[in-house]
Coordinates of N, CA and C and ligand atoms in Angstrom, one line a residue:
M1 N 0.8 -1.2 0.0 CA 0.0 0.0 0.0 C 0.9 1.2 0.0
N2 N 0.8 2.1 -1.0 CA 1.7 3.2 -1.1 C 1.0 4.5 -0.7
S3 N -0.3 4.6 -0.7 CA -0.9 5.8 -0.2 C -2.1 5.4 0.7
L4 N -2.5 6.3 1.5 CA -3.7 6.1 2.4 C -4.9 5.9 1.5
P5 N -5.7 4.8 1.8 CA -6.9 4.7 1.0 C -7.8 5.9 1.1
D6 N -8.5 6.2 0.1 CA -9.5 7.3 0.2 C -10.8 6.6 0.7
A7 N -11.2 7.0 1.9 CA -12.3 6.3 2.6 C -13.5 6.2 1.7
A8 N -13.8 7.3 0.9 CA -15.1 7.3 0.2 C -15.0 6.3 -1.0
E9 N -13.8 5.9 -1.5 CA -13.7 5.1 -2.6 C -13.6 3.6 -2.3
H10 N -13.5 3.3 -1.0 CA -13.3 1.9 -0.6 C -14.5 1.3 0.1
T11 N -14.8 0.0 -0.3 CA -15.8 -0.7 0.4 C -15.3 -1.1 1.7
V12 N -14.1 -1.5 1.8 CA -13.5 -1.9 3.1 C -13.0 -0.6 3.8
K13 N -13.5 -0.4 5.0 CA -13.1 0.8 5.7 C -11.6 0.9 5.9
P14 N -10.9 2.0 5.7 CA -9.6 2.2 6.1 C -9.6 2.3 7.7
T15 N -8.5 1.9 8.2 CA -8.4 1.9 9.7 C -7.3 2.8 10.2
A16 N -7.6 3.4 11.4 CA -6.6 4.2 12.0 C -6.5 3.8 13.5
L17 N -5.3 3.9 14.0 CA -5.0 3.6 15.4 C -4.4 4.8 16.0
I18 N -5.1 5.3 17.0 CA -4.6 6.5 17.8 C -4.1 6.0 19.1
V19 N -2.8 6.3 19.4 CA -2.2 5.9 20.7 C -2.0 7.3 21.4
H20 N -2.7 7.4 22.5 CA -2.8 8.8 23.2 C -2.1 8.7 24.5
A21 N -1.3 9.7 24.8 CA -0.5 9.7 26.1 C -0.5 11.1 26.7
H22 N -1.6 11.3 27.5 CA -1.6 12.5 28.3 C -2.3 12.1 29.6
P23 N -1.8 12.5 30.8 CA -2.3 12.0 32.0 C -3.7 12.7 32.4
E24 N -4.0 13.8 31.8 CA -5.3 14.5 32.2 C -6.3 14.4 31.1
P25 N -7.5 13.7 31.5 CA -8.6 13.6 30.5 C -9.1 14.9 30.0
Q26 N -9.0 16.0 30.8 CA -9.6 17.3 30.3 C -8.5 18.2 29.7
S27 N -7.4 17.6 29.3 CA -6.3 18.4 28.7 C -6.7 18.8 27.3
F28 N -6.0 19.8 26.8 CA -6.2 20.2 25.4 C -5.7 19.1 24.5
S29 N -4.7 18.4 24.9 CA -4.1 17.3 24.1 C -5.2 16.3 23.9
N30 N -6.0 16.0 24.9 CA -7.1 15.0 24.8 C -8.2 15.6 23.9
A31 N -8.5 16.9 24.0 CA -9.5 17.5 23.2 C -9.0 17.4 21.7
Q32 N -7.7 17.6 21.5 CA -7.3 17.6 20.1 C -7.3 16.2 19.5
M33 N -7.0 15.2 20.4 CA -7.1 13.8 20.0 C -8.5 13.5 19.6
R34 N -9.5 14.0 20.3 CA -10.9 13.7 20.0 C -11.3 14.4 18.7
S35 N -10.8 15.6 18.5 CA -11.1 16.3 17.2 C -10.5 15.5 16.0
A36 N -9.3 15.0 16.2 CA -8.7 14.2 15.1 C -9.5 12.9 14.9
R37 N -9.9 12.3 16.0 CA -10.7 11.1 15.8 C -12.0 11.3 15.1
S38 N -12.7 12.4 15.5 CA -14.0 12.6 14.9 C -13.8 12.9 13.4
S39 N -12.7 13.6 13.1 CA -12.5 13.9 11.7 C -12.2 12.7 10.9
L40 N -11.4 11.8 11.4 CA -11.2 10.5 10.7 C -12.5 9.7 10.6
Q41 N -13.3 9.7 11.6 CA -14.5 8.9 11.6 C -15.5 9.5 10.5
D42 N -15.5 10.9 10.5 CA -16.3 11.5 9.5 C -16.0 11.1 8.0
Q43 N -14.7 10.8 7.9 CA -14.2 10.4 6.5 C -14.4 8.9 6.3
G44 N -15.0 8.2 7.3 CA -15.2 6.7 7.1 C -14.2 5.8 7.6
Y45 N -13.2 6.4 8.3 CA -12.2 5.5 9.0 C -12.8 4.7 10.1
D46 N -12.3 3.5 10.2 CA -12.6 2.7 11.4 C -11.5 3.1 12.4
V47 N -11.8 3.8 13.5 CA -10.7 4.3 14.4 C -10.7 3.5 15.7
R48 N -9.6 3.1 16.1 CA -9.4 2.5 17.4 C -8.5 3.4 18.2
T49 N -8.8 3.6 19.5 CA -8.0 4.4 20.3 C -7.4 3.6 21.5
I50 N -6.1 3.8 21.7 CA -5.4 3.2 22.8 C -5.0 4.4 23.7
N51 N -5.7 4.5 24.9 CA -5.4 5.6 25.8 C -4.5 5.0 26.9
L52 N -3.2 5.3 26.8 CA -2.2 4.6 27.7 C -2.4 4.9 29.2
H53 N -2.8 6.1 29.6 CA -3.0 6.4 31.0 C -4.3 5.7 31.5
E54 N -5.3 5.8 30.6 CA -6.6 5.2 31.0 C -6.4 3.7 31.2
N55 N -5.6 3.1 30.3 CA -5.4 1.6 30.4 C -4.4 1.2 31.4
G56 N -3.7 2.2 32.1 CA -2.7 1.8 33.1 C -1.5 1.1 32.5
W57 N -1.1 1.5 31.3 CA 0.0 0.8 30.5 C 1.3 0.8 31.3
S58 N 1.9 -0.3 31.4 CA 3.2 -0.4 32.0 C 4.3 -0.1 31.0
P59 N 5.1 0.9 31.1 CA 6.0 1.3 30.0 C 7.4 0.6 30.1
V60 N 7.5 -0.3 31.1 CA 8.9 -0.8 31.4 C 9.1 -2.1 30.7
L61 N 10.1 -2.1 29.9 CA 10.6 -3.4 29.2 C 11.6 -4.1 30.1
D62 N 11.1 -5.1 30.7 CA 12.0 -5.8 31.6 C 11.6 -7.3 31.6
R63 N 12.2 -8.1 32.5 CA 12.0 -9.5 32.4 C 10.6 -9.9 32.9
S64 N 9.9 -9.0 33.5 CA 8.5 -9.4 34.0 C 7.6 -9.7 32.8
G65 N 7.9 -9.2 31.6 CA 7.1 -9.5 30.4 C 7.5 -10.9 29.8
F66 N 8.5 -11.5 30.3 CA 9.0 -12.7 29.7 C 9.3 -13.8 30.7
P67 N 8.3 -14.5 31.1 CA 8.4 -15.5 32.2 C 9.5 -16.5 31.9
S68 N 9.8 -16.9 30.6 CA 10.8 -17.9 30.4 C 12.2 -17.3 30.0
A69 N 12.4 -16.0 30.4 CA 13.6 -15.4 30.0 C 14.9 -16.1 30.6
S70 N 16.0 -15.9 29.8 CA 17.2 -16.5 30.3 C 17.7 -15.8 31.5
T71 N 18.7 -16.4 32.1 CA 19.3 -15.8 33.4 C 19.8 -14.4 33.0
Y72 N 20.6 -14.3 31.9 CA 21.1 -13.0 31.4 C 20.0 -12.4 30.5
F73 N 19.3 -11.3 31.0 CA 18.2 -10.8 30.3 C 18.6 -9.8 29.1
K74 N 18.5 -10.3 27.9 CA 18.8 -9.5 26.8 C 17.5 -9.2 26.0
P75 N 16.9 -7.9 26.2 CA 15.5 -7.7 25.8 C 15.2 -8.1 24.4
Q76 N 16.0 -7.7 23.4 CA 15.6 -8.0 22.0 C 15.7 -9.5 21.7
V77 N 16.6 -10.2 22.3 CA 16.6 -11.6 22.1 C 15.4 -12.3 22.7
E78 N 14.9 -11.8 23.8 CA 13.7 -12.3 24.4 C 12.5 -12.0 23.6
Q79 N 12.5 -10.7 23.1 CA 11.4 -10.3 22.2 C 11.2 -11.3 21.0
M80 N 12.4 -11.5 20.4 CA 12.4 -12.4 19.2 C 11.9 -13.8 19.5
A81 N 12.4 -14.3 20.6 CA 12.0 -15.7 21.0 C 10.5 -15.7 21.4
A82 N 10.0 -14.7 22.1 CA 8.6 -14.7 22.4 C 7.7 -14.5 21.2
A83 N 8.2 -13.7 20.3 CA 7.4 -13.5 19.0 C 7.3 -14.8 18.2
N84 N 8.5 -15.5 18.1 CA 8.5 -16.7 17.4 C 7.7 -17.8 18.0
A85 N 7.7 -17.8 19.4 CA 7.0 -18.9 20.1 C 5.5 -18.5 20.4
G86 N 5.0 -17.4 19.9 CA 3.7 -17.0 20.2 C 3.5 -16.7 21.7
A87 N 4.5 -16.2 22.4 CA 4.5 -16.1 23.8 C 4.6 -14.6 24.3
L88 N 4.3 -13.7 23.4 CA 4.3 -12.3 23.9 C 3.3 -12.0 24.9
A89 N 3.5 -11.1 25.8 CA 2.5 -10.7 26.8 C 1.2 -10.3 26.1
P90 N 0.1 -10.7 26.6 CA -1.2 -10.5 25.9 C -1.4 -9.0 25.5
E91 N -1.0 -8.1 26.4 CA -1.3 -6.7 26.1 C -0.4 -6.2 25.0
V92 N 0.8 -6.8 24.9 CA 1.7 -6.4 23.8 C 1.2 -7.0 22.5
R93 N 0.8 -8.3 22.5 CA 0.2 -9.0 21.4 C -1.0 -8.2 20.8
A94 N -1.9 -7.8 21.7 CA -3.1 -7.1 21.3 C -2.8 -5.8 20.6
D95 N -1.8 -5.0 21.2 CA -1.5 -3.7 20.6 C -0.7 -3.9 19.3
L96 N 0.1 -5.0 19.2 CA 0.8 -5.3 18.0 C -0.2 -5.6 16.9
D97 N -1.2 -6.4 17.2 CA -2.2 -6.7 16.2 C -3.0 -5.4 15.7
A98 N -3.2 -4.5 16.7 CA -3.9 -3.3 16.3 C -3.0 -2.5 15.4
L99 N -1.7 -2.5 15.6 CA -0.7 -1.8 14.7 C -0.8 -2.3 13.3
F100 N -0.7 -3.6 13.2 CA -0.7 -4.2 11.9 C -2.0 -4.0 11.1
D101 N -3.1 -3.9 11.9 CA -4.4 -3.6 11.2 C -4.6 -2.2 10.7
A102 N -3.8 -1.3 11.3 CA -4.0 0.1 11.0 C -3.3 0.6 9.8
D103 N -4.0 1.2 8.8 CA -3.4 1.9 7.7 C -2.7 3.1 8.2
L104 N -3.2 3.8 9.2 CA -2.6 5.0 9.7 C -2.5 4.9 11.2
L105 N -1.2 5.2 11.7 CA -1.0 5.3 13.1 C -0.8 6.8 13.5
V106 N -1.6 7.2 14.6 CA -1.5 8.5 15.1 C -0.9 8.5 16.5
L107 N 0.2 9.1 16.8 CA 0.7 9.1 18.1 C 0.4 10.5 18.7
S108 N -0.4 10.6 19.7 CA -1.0 11.8 20.2 C -0.4 12.1 21.6
F109 N 0.3 13.2 21.8 CA 1.0 13.5 23.0 C 1.4 14.9 23.2
P110 N 1.7 15.4 24.4 CA 2.3 16.7 24.6 C 3.8 16.5 24.5
L111 N 4.5 17.5 24.0 CA 5.9 17.5 23.8 C 6.5 17.6 25.2
W112 N 7.3 16.6 25.6 CA 7.9 16.6 27.0 C 9.4 16.5 26.7
W113 N 10.2 17.4 27.2 CA 11.7 17.4 27.0 C 12.0 17.2 25.6
F114 N 11.3 18.0 24.7 CA 11.6 17.9 23.2 C 11.4 16.5 22.7
S115 N 10.6 15.7 23.4 CA 10.4 14.3 23.0 C 9.0 13.8 23.4
L116 N 8.9 12.5 23.5 CA 7.6 12.0 23.9 C 7.6 11.6 25.4
P117 N 6.4 11.6 26.0 CA 6.3 11.2 27.4 C 6.8 9.8 27.6
A118 N 7.3 9.5 28.8 CA 7.9 8.1 29.0 C 6.9 7.0 28.8
I119 N 5.7 7.2 29.1 CA 4.7 6.2 29.0 C 4.6 5.8 27.5
L120 N 4.7 6.7 26.6 CA 4.6 6.4 25.2 C 5.9 5.8 24.6
K121 N 7.0 6.4 25.1 CA 8.3 5.8 24.7 C 8.3 4.3 25.1
G122 N 7.8 4.0 26.3 CA 7.7 2.6 26.8 C 6.7 1.8 26.0
W123 N 5.7 2.4 25.5 CA 4.8 1.6 24.6 C 5.6 1.2 23.3
I124 N 6.4 2.1 22.8 CA 7.2 1.8 21.6 C 8.2 0.7 22.0
D125 N 8.9 0.9 23.2 CA 9.9 -0.1 23.6 C 9.3 -1.5 23.6
R126 N 8.0 -1.6 24.1 CA 7.4 -2.9 24.3 C 6.7 -3.5 23.1
V127 N 6.1 -2.6 22.3 CA 5.2 -3.0 21.2 C 5.9 -3.1 19.8
F128 N 7.0 -2.3 19.6 CA 7.8 -2.4 18.4 C 8.7 -3.5 18.6
V129 N 8.2 -4.7 18.6 CA 8.9 -5.9 19.0 C 9.9 -6.4 17.9
M130 N 11.1 -6.6 18.3 CA 12.1 -7.1 17.4 C 11.7 -8.6 17.0
G131 N 11.7 -8.9 15.8 CA 11.3 -10.2 15.3 C 9.9 -10.2 14.8
A132 N 9.1 -9.1 15.2 CA 7.7 -9.0 14.7 C 7.6 -7.8 13.8
V133 N 8.2 -6.7 14.2 CA 8.0 -5.5 13.3 C 9.3 -5.2 12.5
F134 N 10.4 -5.6 13.0 CA 11.7 -5.5 12.3 C 12.7 -6.6 12.8
G135 N 13.7 -6.8 12.1 CA 14.7 -7.9 12.5 C 14.1 -9.2 12.3
G136 N 14.9 -10.3 12.5 CA 14.4 -11.6 12.2 C 14.1 -11.8 10.8
D137 N 12.8 -12.2 10.5 CA 12.5 -12.4 9.0 C 12.3 -11.0 8.3
H138 N 12.3 -10.0 9.1 CA 12.1 -8.6 8.5 C 13.4 -7.9 8.5
G139 N 13.5 -6.9 7.6 CA 14.7 -6.0 7.7 C 14.3 -4.7 8.4
L140 N 14.9 -3.7 8.0 CA 14.7 -2.4 8.5 C 14.1 -1.5 7.4
F141 N 13.5 -0.4 7.8 CA 13.0 0.6 6.9 C 12.0 0.0 5.9
D142 N 12.3 0.1 4.6 CA 11.3 -0.5 3.7 C 11.2 -2.0 3.7
Q143 N 12.1 -2.7 4.4 CA 12.0 -4.1 4.5 C 11.3 -4.5 5.8
A144 N 11.0 -3.5 6.7 CA 10.4 -3.8 8.0 C 8.9 -4.1 7.8
A145 N 8.3 -4.7 8.8 CA 6.9 -5.2 8.7 C 5.9 -4.1 8.5
L146 N 6.1 -2.9 8.9 CA 5.1 -1.9 8.8 C 5.3 -1.0 7.5
A147 N 6.1 -1.4 6.6 CA 6.3 -0.7 5.3 C 5.0 -0.6 4.6
G148 N 4.7 0.6 4.1 CA 3.5 0.8 3.4 C 2.4 1.4 4.3
H149 N 2.6 1.3 5.6 CA 1.6 1.9 6.5 C 2.1 3.4 6.7
K150 N 1.2 4.2 7.2 CA 1.5 5.6 7.4 C 1.4 6.0 8.9
A151 N 2.2 7.0 9.3 CA 2.2 7.4 10.7 C 2.3 8.9 10.8
V152 N 1.7 9.5 11.8 CA 1.7 10.9 12.0 C 1.8 11.2 13.5
L153 N 2.5 12.3 13.9 CA 2.5 12.7 15.3 C 1.5 13.9 15.4
L154 N 0.7 13.8 16.5 CA -0.2 14.8 16.9 C 0.2 15.4 18.2
I155 N 0.7 16.6 18.2 CA 1.4 17.1 19.4 C 0.8 18.5 19.9
T156 N 1.0 18.7 21.2 CA 0.9 20.0 21.7 C 2.2 20.4 22.3
T157 N 2.5 21.7 22.4 CA 3.8 22.2 23.0 C 3.5 23.2 24.1
G158 N 4.5 23.5 24.9 CA 4.4 24.6 25.8 C 4.8 25.9 25.2
G159 N 5.8 25.8 24.3 CA 6.3 27.0 23.6 C 5.3 27.4 22.6
S160 N 5.3 28.7 22.3 CA 4.4 29.3 21.3 C 5.1 29.0 19.9
S161 N 4.3 29.2 18.8 CA 4.8 29.0 17.5 C 6.0 29.8 17.2
D162 N 6.1 31.1 17.7 CA 7.2 32.0 17.5 C 8.5 31.4 18.1
S163 N 8.3 30.6 19.2 CA 9.6 30.2 19.8 C 10.2 28.9 19.2
F164 N 9.5 28.4 18.2 CA 10.1 27.3 17.4 C 10.4 27.8 16.0
G165 N 11.5 27.2 15.4 CA 11.8 27.6 14.0 C 13.3 28.0 13.9
E166 N 13.8 28.1 12.7 CA 15.2 28.5 12.5 C 15.5 29.8 13.2
G167 N 16.5 29.8 14.0 CA 16.9 31.0 14.7 C 16.1 31.4 15.9
S168 N 15.1 30.6 16.2 CA 14.2 30.9 17.4 C 14.8 30.2 18.6
R169 N 14.2 30.6 19.7 CA 14.8 30.1 21.0 C 14.8 28.6 21.2
F170 N 13.8 27.9 20.7 CA 13.8 26.4 20.9 C 14.2 25.6 19.6
G171 N 14.6 26.3 18.6 CA 15.0 25.7 17.4 C 13.9 25.0 16.6
V172 N 14.3 24.3 15.6 CA 13.3 23.7 14.6 C 12.7 22.4 15.2
L173 N 11.4 22.4 15.3 CA 10.7 21.3 15.9 C 11.0 20.0 15.2
D174 N 11.0 20.0 13.9 CA 11.3 18.7 13.2 C 12.7 18.1 13.5
T175 N 13.6 19.0 13.8 CA 14.9 18.5 14.3 C 14.8 17.7 15.6
H176 N 14.0 18.3 16.5 CA 13.8 17.6 17.8 C 13.1 16.2 17.6
L177 N 12.2 16.2 16.6 CA 11.3 15.0 16.4 C 12.0 14.0 15.6
F178 N 13.2 14.2 15.1 CA 13.9 13.3 14.1 C 14.0 11.9 14.8
H179 N 14.3 11.8 16.0 CA 14.5 10.5 16.6 C 13.3 9.7 16.7
I180 N 12.1 10.4 16.7 CA 10.8 9.7 16.7 C 10.5 9.3 15.2
H181 N 10.6 10.4 14.4 CA 10.2 10.2 13.0 C 11.0 9.1 12.3
F182 N 12.3 9.3 12.5 CA 13.2 8.4 11.7 C 13.6 7.1 12.6
G183 N 14.0 7.4 13.8 CA 14.6 6.3 14.6 C 13.5 5.3 15.1
M184 N 12.3 5.8 15.2 CA 11.2 4.8 15.6 C 10.3 4.4 14.5
L185 N 9.7 5.5 13.8 CA 8.6 5.2 12.9 C 9.2 4.7 11.5
R186 N 10.1 5.5 10.9 CA 10.6 5.1 9.6 C 11.4 3.8 9.8
F187 N 12.1 3.6 10.9 CA 12.9 2.4 11.2 C 12.1 1.1 11.0
V188 N 10.8 1.2 11.5 CA 10.0 0.0 11.4 C 9.1 0.0 10.1
G189 N 9.4 0.9 9.2 CA 8.8 0.8 7.9 C 7.8 1.9 7.5
Y190 N 7.3 2.6 8.5 CA 6.3 3.6 8.3 C 6.7 4.7 7.3
E191 N 5.8 5.1 6.5 CA 6.0 6.4 5.7 C 5.4 7.5 6.7
V192 N 6.2 8.5 6.9 CA 5.9 9.4 8.0 C 5.4 10.7 7.5
L193 N 4.2 11.1 7.9 CA 3.6 12.4 7.5 C 4.1 13.6 8.3
E194 N 4.0 14.7 7.7 CA 4.4 16.0 8.5 C 3.6 16.0 9.8
P195 N 4.2 16.3 10.9 CA 3.5 16.3 12.2 C 2.4 17.4 12.2
I196 N 1.4 17.2 13.1 CA 0.3 18.1 13.3 C 0.4 18.6 14.7
V197 N 0.6 20.0 14.8 CA 1.0 20.6 16.1 C 0.1 21.7 16.5
T198 N -0.3 21.8 17.7 CA -0.9 23.0 18.3 C 0.2 23.6 19.2
Y199 N 0.7 24.7 18.9 CA 1.7 25.4 19.7 C 1.1 26.1 20.9
G200 N 1.6 25.8 22.1 CA 1.2 26.6 23.3 C -0.3 26.8 23.5
P201 N -1.1 25.7 23.6 CA -2.5 25.9 23.8 C -2.8 26.6 25.1
A202 N -1.9 26.4 26.1 CA -2.2 27.1 27.4 C -2.1 28.6 27.3
H203 N -1.5 29.1 26.3 CA -1.3 30.6 26.2 C -2.4 31.2 25.2
L204 N -3.2 30.3 24.7 CA -4.3 30.8 23.7 C -5.5 31.2 24.5
D205 N -6.3 32.2 24.0 CA -7.6 32.5 24.6 C -8.6 31.5 24.1
A206 N -9.8 31.6 24.6 CA -10.8 30.6 24.3 C -11.1 30.5 22.8
D207 N -11.2 31.7 22.2 CA -11.5 31.7 20.7 C -10.5 31.0 19.9
N208 N -9.2 31.3 20.3 CA -8.1 30.7 19.6 C -8.0 29.2 19.8
R209 N -8.3 28.8 21.0 CA -8.3 27.3 21.3 C -9.4 26.6 20.5
K210 N -10.5 27.2 20.4 CA -11.6 26.7 19.6 C -11.1 26.6 18.1
A211 N -10.5 27.6 17.7 CA -10.0 27.6 16.3 C -9.0 26.6 16.1
A212 N -8.1 26.4 17.1 CA -7.0 25.4 17.0 C -7.6 24.0 16.9
L213 N -8.7 23.7 17.6 CA -9.3 22.4 17.6 C -10.0 22.2 16.2
S214 N -10.6 23.2 15.7 CA -11.2 23.1 14.4 C -10.1 22.9 13.3
A215 N -8.9 23.6 13.5 CA -7.8 23.4 12.5 C -7.3 21.9 12.5
I216 N -7.3 21.3 13.7 CA -6.9 19.9 13.8 C -7.9 19.0 13.0
H217 N -9.2 19.3 13.2 CA -10.2 18.6 12.4 C -9.9 18.7 10.9
D218 N -9.6 20.0 10.5 CA -9.4 20.2 9.0 C -8.1 19.5 8.6
E219 N -7.1 19.5 9.4 CA -5.8 18.9 9.0 C -6.1 17.4 8.7
F220 N -6.9 16.8 9.6 CA -7.2 15.3 9.4 C -8.1 15.1 8.3
E221 N -8.9 16.1 7.9 CA -9.7 15.9 6.6 C -8.8 15.7 5.4
Q222 N -7.6 16.3 5.5 CA -6.7 16.3 4.4 C -5.6 15.2 4.5
I223 N -5.8 14.3 5.4 CA -4.7 13.4 5.8 C -4.3 12.5 4.6
A224 N -5.2 12.2 3.7 CA -4.8 11.3 2.6 C -3.8 11.9 1.7
T225 N -3.8 13.3 1.7 CA -2.9 13.9 0.8 C -1.8 14.7 1.5
R226 N -1.6 14.5 2.8 CA -0.6 15.2 3.6 C 0.8 14.8 3.1
S227 N 1.7 15.8 3.1 CA 3.1 15.5 2.7 C 3.8 14.6 3.6
L228 N 4.6 13.8 2.9 CA 5.5 12.8 3.6 C 6.8 13.6 4.0
L229 N 7.4 13.2 5.1 CA 8.7 13.7 5.4 C 9.7 12.9 4.6
S230 N 10.8 13.6 4.2 CA 11.8 12.9 3.5 C 13.1 12.9 4.4
F231 N 13.9 11.9 4.3 CA 15.0 11.8 5.2 C 16.3 11.7 4.3
T232 N 17.4 12.3 4.8 CA 18.6 12.3 3.9 C 19.3 10.9 3.9
S233 N 18.9 10.0 4.9 CA 19.5 8.7 5.0 C 19.1 7.9 3.7
P234 N 19.9 7.0 3.3 CA 19.5 6.2 2.1 C 18.3 5.3 2.4
A235 N 17.9 5.2 3.7 CA 16.7 4.4 4.0 C 15.5 5.1 3.2
Ligands
LIG301 C1 7.8 17.0 31.9 C2 7.4 18.1 30.9 C3 8.3 18.4 30.0 C4 8.0 19.4 29.0 N1 8.8 19.7 28.0 C5 8.5 20.6 27.1 C6 9.3 20.9 26.0 O1 10.4 20.3 25.8 N2 8.9 21.8 25.0 C7 7.8 22.5 25.2 O2 7.4 23.3 24.3 N3 6.9 22.2 26.2 C8 7.2 21.3 27.1 N4 6.4 21.0 28.2 C9 5.1 21.7 28.2 C10 4.0 20.8 27.5 O3 4.4 20.5 26.2 C11 2.7 21.6 27.5 O4 2.3 21.9 28.8 C12 1.6 20.8 26.8 O5 2.0 20.4 25.5 C13 0.3 21.6 26.7 O6 -0.7 20.8 26.2 P1 -1.8 20.3 27.3 O7 -2.8 19.4 26.6 O8 -1.1 19.7 28.5 O9 -2.5 21.7 27.7 P2 -3.5 21.9 28.9 O10 -2.8 22.7 29.9 O11 -4.2 20.7 29.3 O12 -4.6 22.8 28.2 C14 -4.4 24.2 27.9 C15 -5.7 24.9 28.1 O13 -6.7 24.4 27.2 C16 -7.9 24.1 27.9 N5 -8.7 23.1 27.2 C17 -8.8 21.8 27.4 N6 -9.7 21.3 26.6 C18 -10.3 22.3 25.9 C19 -11.3 22.4 24.9 N7 -12.0 21.3 24.5 N8 -11.6 23.6 24.4 C20 -10.9 24.7 24.8 N9 -9.9 24.7 25.7 C21 -9.6 23.5 26.3 C22 -7.4 23.6 29.3 O14 -8.4 23.8 30.2 C23 -6.3 24.6 29.5 O15 -6.7 25.8 30.1 C24 6.7 20.1 29.1 C25 5.8 19.7 30.1 C26 6.2 18.7 31.0 C27 5.2 18.3 32.1

């Protein structure tokens, strides 16, 4: 699959998986996730949401997820063995199946330390299983198991839009996001769309927050034609 299916032209519904990571249900981040979700649903997407805080997701990749682990715990070796033996932890297996089912993955989170919150990083650690999504029978990048699927980051920031960009105080946001875009998503095969960002919602007045939520809805209406990021690596 090289492009997102146009929902209107397909009898089989395209699917989207939203993985959301904000500890406060009344946060702006949560509101923007709901706006994205309703936009995708309006276009005919079958949308599944994984709310990591609501689910009490454990972000720690350690031997507790691998009851038959060797004495010397080497995480990726154990992931491959468990993937091959059909012995992944049930919550990991379920989220992995949801990943494979989704034409579009949306990672929804507030920017924390120029990166993603630990609970979401830990979801990647545990669910991007070596031997299932890359490595083993799969390669990396276009040879990885999620090649042909698309992914997009849906973010809020503390800093205003003026504070990001070339020559600005916090620098270029895409530079900070490279480790996610390339090191996590592209690495396992995704084609990565330009991120969708609300800058500094806490500093906006009520009208501008409303407009920002509406803009998120509009951005997701255009998701099928959203630009892909390109990377200078040969991948
Ligand atoms: C550990 C940590 C590290 C951080 N690192 C960074 C960093 O590196 N760079 C950076 O820029 N920022 C950083 N931040 C700040 C963080 O990114 C922002 O606080 C966050 O992204 C703001 O989004 P929010 O959803 O949490 O906003 P909220 O504070 O939840 O919401 C903003 C306002 O919108 C209101 N609101 C909620 N829902 C609606 C709705 N439906 N309609 C209208 N208004 C609504 C809320 O009531 C609130 O008044 C960091 C924060 C933490 C905790």
